[in-house]
Coordinates of C-alpha atoms in Angstrom, one line a residue:
X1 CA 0.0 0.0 0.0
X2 CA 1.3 3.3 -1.0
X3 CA 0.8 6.9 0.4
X4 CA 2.7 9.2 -1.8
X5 CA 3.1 13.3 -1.9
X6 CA 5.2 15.4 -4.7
X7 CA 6.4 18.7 -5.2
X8 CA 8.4 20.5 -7.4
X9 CA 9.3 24.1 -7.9
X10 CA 11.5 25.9 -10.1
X11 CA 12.2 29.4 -9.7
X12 CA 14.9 31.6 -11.9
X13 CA 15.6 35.6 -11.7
X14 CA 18.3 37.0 -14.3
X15 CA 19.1 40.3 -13.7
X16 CA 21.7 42.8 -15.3
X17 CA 22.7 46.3 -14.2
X18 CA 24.6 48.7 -16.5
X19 CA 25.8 52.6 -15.9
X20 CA 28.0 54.5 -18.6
X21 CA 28.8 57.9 -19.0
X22 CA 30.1 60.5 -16.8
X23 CA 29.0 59.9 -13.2
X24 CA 26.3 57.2 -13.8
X25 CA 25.0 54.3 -11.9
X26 CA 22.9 51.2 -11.7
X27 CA 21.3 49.2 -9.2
X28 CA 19.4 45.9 -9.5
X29 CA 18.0 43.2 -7.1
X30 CA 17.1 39.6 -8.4
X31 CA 15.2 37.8 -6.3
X32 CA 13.4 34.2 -5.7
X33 CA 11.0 33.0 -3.1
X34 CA 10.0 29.5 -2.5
X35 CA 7.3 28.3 0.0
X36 CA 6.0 25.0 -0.1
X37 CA 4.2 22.7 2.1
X38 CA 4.1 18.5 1.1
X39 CA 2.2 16.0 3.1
X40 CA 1.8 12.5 2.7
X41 CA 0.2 11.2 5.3
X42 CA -2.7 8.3 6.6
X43 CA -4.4 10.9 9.1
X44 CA -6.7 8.8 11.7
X45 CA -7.7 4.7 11.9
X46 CA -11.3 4.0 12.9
X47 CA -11.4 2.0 16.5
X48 CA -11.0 -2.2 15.9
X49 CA -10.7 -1.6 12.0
X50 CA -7.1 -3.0 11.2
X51 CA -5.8 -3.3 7.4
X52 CA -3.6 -6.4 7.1
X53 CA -1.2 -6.2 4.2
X54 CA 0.8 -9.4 4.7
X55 CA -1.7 -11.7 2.9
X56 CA -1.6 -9.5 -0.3
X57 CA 1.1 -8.1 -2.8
X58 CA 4.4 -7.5 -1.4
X59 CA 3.2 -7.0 2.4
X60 CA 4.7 -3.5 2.0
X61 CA 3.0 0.2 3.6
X62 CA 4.5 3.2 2.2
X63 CA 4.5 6.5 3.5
X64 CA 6.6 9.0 1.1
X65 CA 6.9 12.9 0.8
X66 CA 8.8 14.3 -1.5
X67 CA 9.4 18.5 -2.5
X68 CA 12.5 19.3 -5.0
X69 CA 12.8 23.4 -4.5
X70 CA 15.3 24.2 -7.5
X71 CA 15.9 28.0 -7.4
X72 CA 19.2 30.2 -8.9
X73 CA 19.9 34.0 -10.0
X74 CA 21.7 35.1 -12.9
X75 CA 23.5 38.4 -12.4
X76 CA 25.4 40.9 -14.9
X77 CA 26.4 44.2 -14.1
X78 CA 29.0 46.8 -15.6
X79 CA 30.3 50.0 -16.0
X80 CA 31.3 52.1 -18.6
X81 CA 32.5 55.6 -18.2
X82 CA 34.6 58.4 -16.8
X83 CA 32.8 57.8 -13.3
X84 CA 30.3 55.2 -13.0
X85 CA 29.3 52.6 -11.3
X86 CA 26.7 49.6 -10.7
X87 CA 25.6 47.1 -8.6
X88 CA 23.7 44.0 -8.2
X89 CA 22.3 42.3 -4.7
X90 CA 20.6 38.6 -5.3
X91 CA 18.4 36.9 -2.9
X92 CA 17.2 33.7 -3.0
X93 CA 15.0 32.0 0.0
X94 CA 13.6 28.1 0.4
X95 CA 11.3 27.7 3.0
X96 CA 9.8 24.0 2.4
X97 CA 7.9 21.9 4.8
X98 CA 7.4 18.0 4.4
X99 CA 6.3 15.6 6.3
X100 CA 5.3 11.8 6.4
X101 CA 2.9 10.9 8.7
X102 CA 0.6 8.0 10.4
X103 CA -2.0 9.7 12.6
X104 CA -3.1 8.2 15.5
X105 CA -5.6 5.2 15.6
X106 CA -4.1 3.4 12.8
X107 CA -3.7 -0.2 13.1
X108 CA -1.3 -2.0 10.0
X109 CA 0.2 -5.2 9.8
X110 CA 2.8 -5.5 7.3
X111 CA 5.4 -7.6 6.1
X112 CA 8.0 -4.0 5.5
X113 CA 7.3 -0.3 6.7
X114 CA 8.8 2.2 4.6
X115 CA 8.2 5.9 6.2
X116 CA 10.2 8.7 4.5
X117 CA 10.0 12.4 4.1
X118 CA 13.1 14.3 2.2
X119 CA 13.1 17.9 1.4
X120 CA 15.3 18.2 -2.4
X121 CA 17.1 21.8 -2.5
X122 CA 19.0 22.5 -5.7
X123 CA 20.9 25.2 -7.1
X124 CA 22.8 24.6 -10.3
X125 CA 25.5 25.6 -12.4
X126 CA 24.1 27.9 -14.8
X127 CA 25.0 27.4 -18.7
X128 CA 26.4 30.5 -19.0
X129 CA 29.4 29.1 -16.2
X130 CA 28.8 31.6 -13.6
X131 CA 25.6 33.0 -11.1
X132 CA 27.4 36.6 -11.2
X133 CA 29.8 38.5 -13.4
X134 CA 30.7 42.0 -13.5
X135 CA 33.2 44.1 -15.4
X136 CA 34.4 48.0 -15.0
X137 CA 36.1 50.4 -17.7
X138 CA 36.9 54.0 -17.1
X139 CA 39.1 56.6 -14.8
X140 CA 36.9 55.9 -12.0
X141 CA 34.7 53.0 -12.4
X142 CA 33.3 49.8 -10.4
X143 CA 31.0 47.4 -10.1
X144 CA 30.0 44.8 -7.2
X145 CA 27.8 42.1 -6.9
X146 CA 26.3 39.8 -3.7
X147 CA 24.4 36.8 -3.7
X148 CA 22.5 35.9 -0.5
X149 CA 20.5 32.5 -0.1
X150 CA 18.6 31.4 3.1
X151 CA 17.3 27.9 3.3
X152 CA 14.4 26.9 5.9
X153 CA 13.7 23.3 5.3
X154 CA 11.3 21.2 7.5
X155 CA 11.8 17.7 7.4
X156 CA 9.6 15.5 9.6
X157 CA 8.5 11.8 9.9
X158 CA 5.6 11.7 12.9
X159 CA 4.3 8.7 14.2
X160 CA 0.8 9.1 16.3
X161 CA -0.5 6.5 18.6
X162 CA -0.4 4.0 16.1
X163 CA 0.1 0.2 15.7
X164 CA 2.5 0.0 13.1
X165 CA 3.4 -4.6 13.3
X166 CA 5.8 -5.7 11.3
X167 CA 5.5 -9.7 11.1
X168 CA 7.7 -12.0 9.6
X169 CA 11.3 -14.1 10.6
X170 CA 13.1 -11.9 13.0
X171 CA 16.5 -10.2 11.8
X172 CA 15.7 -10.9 8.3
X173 CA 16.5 -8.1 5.5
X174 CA 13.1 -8.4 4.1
X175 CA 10.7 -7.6 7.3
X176 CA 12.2 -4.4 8.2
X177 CA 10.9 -0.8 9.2
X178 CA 12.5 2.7 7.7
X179 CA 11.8 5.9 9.2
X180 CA 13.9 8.5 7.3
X181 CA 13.8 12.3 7.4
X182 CA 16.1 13.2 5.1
X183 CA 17.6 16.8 3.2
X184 CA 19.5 16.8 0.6
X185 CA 21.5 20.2 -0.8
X186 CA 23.0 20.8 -3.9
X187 CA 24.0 24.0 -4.5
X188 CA 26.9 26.0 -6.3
X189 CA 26.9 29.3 -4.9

């Protein structure tokens, strides 16, 4: 038996900033937001109604939740003059909740219990090679760039007042329970 939950975002902000001329300047501020919420979850069993799952399929109860947040910022700035200058400030936030969840009341038996909830955070290389580049020409000329990322992730697997009964030969590989809360980052910065 399987209880599954997805989600999947994808968020991109390219931004480019440019001054020329005598005493100009630029300003930009790329920014993505993420916000995501993923349950997968068997909320509440009714009193002396019991589900067996070892006389059918593979015995096996899955719980699984799942969010992927994928999120970057492409930034270009210059400057081109006999003063001038230009600036870019990126900001990217993740705040992603998921949990996995048996609610109280519920009564399996199974022959495996599989109970994971992993939050996916990626932020790739970019085709171009790099998230920021800037250059400057002139007598007195600059640029500057900053990239600033905050991750909240919330990664939970919650077990009510449940009777979760794994049956089979004791210390064998194939009657096992798995409760994983997992995170996984990938990010270039």
């Amino acid at each position: 038996m399987l209880f599954r939950s997805e989600g999947n975002d994808n968020n991109l902000a390219y931004t480019a900033a440019g001054a020329g001329g005598l005493g100009a300047g630029a300003s930009a501020t790329p920014t993505t937001l993420t916000t995501s919420l993923v349950t997968a979850e068997i909320r509440t069993g009714a009193p002396g109604r019991g589900v067996n799952l070892t006389q059918t399929g593979d015995g096996s109860l899955e719980v699984s939740a799942e969010h992927l947040a994928q999120f970057n910022q492409n930034l270009r700035t210059s400057a081109i003059g006999f003063i001038s200058g230009s600036g870019v400030t990126a900001r990217g936030t993740v705040d992603s909740t998921v949990t996995a969840a048996v609610g109280d009341g519920v009564d399996v038996r199974a022959r495996k219990v599989d109970i994971t909830a992993d939050n996916v955070v990626v932020k790739p290389a970019l085709d171009e090679g790099s998230n920021l580049s800037g250059y400057a020409y002139g007598l007195a000329a600059g640029t500057g760039s900053t990239s600033t990322n905050t991750l909240s992730l919330d990664t939970r697997v919650v077990i009510g007042n449940a009777d979760l009964t794994v049956v089979g030969q004791p210390r064998s590989e194939e009657h096992t329970s798995e409760l994983q809360s997992l995170r996984h980052l990938v990010c270039r910065l």
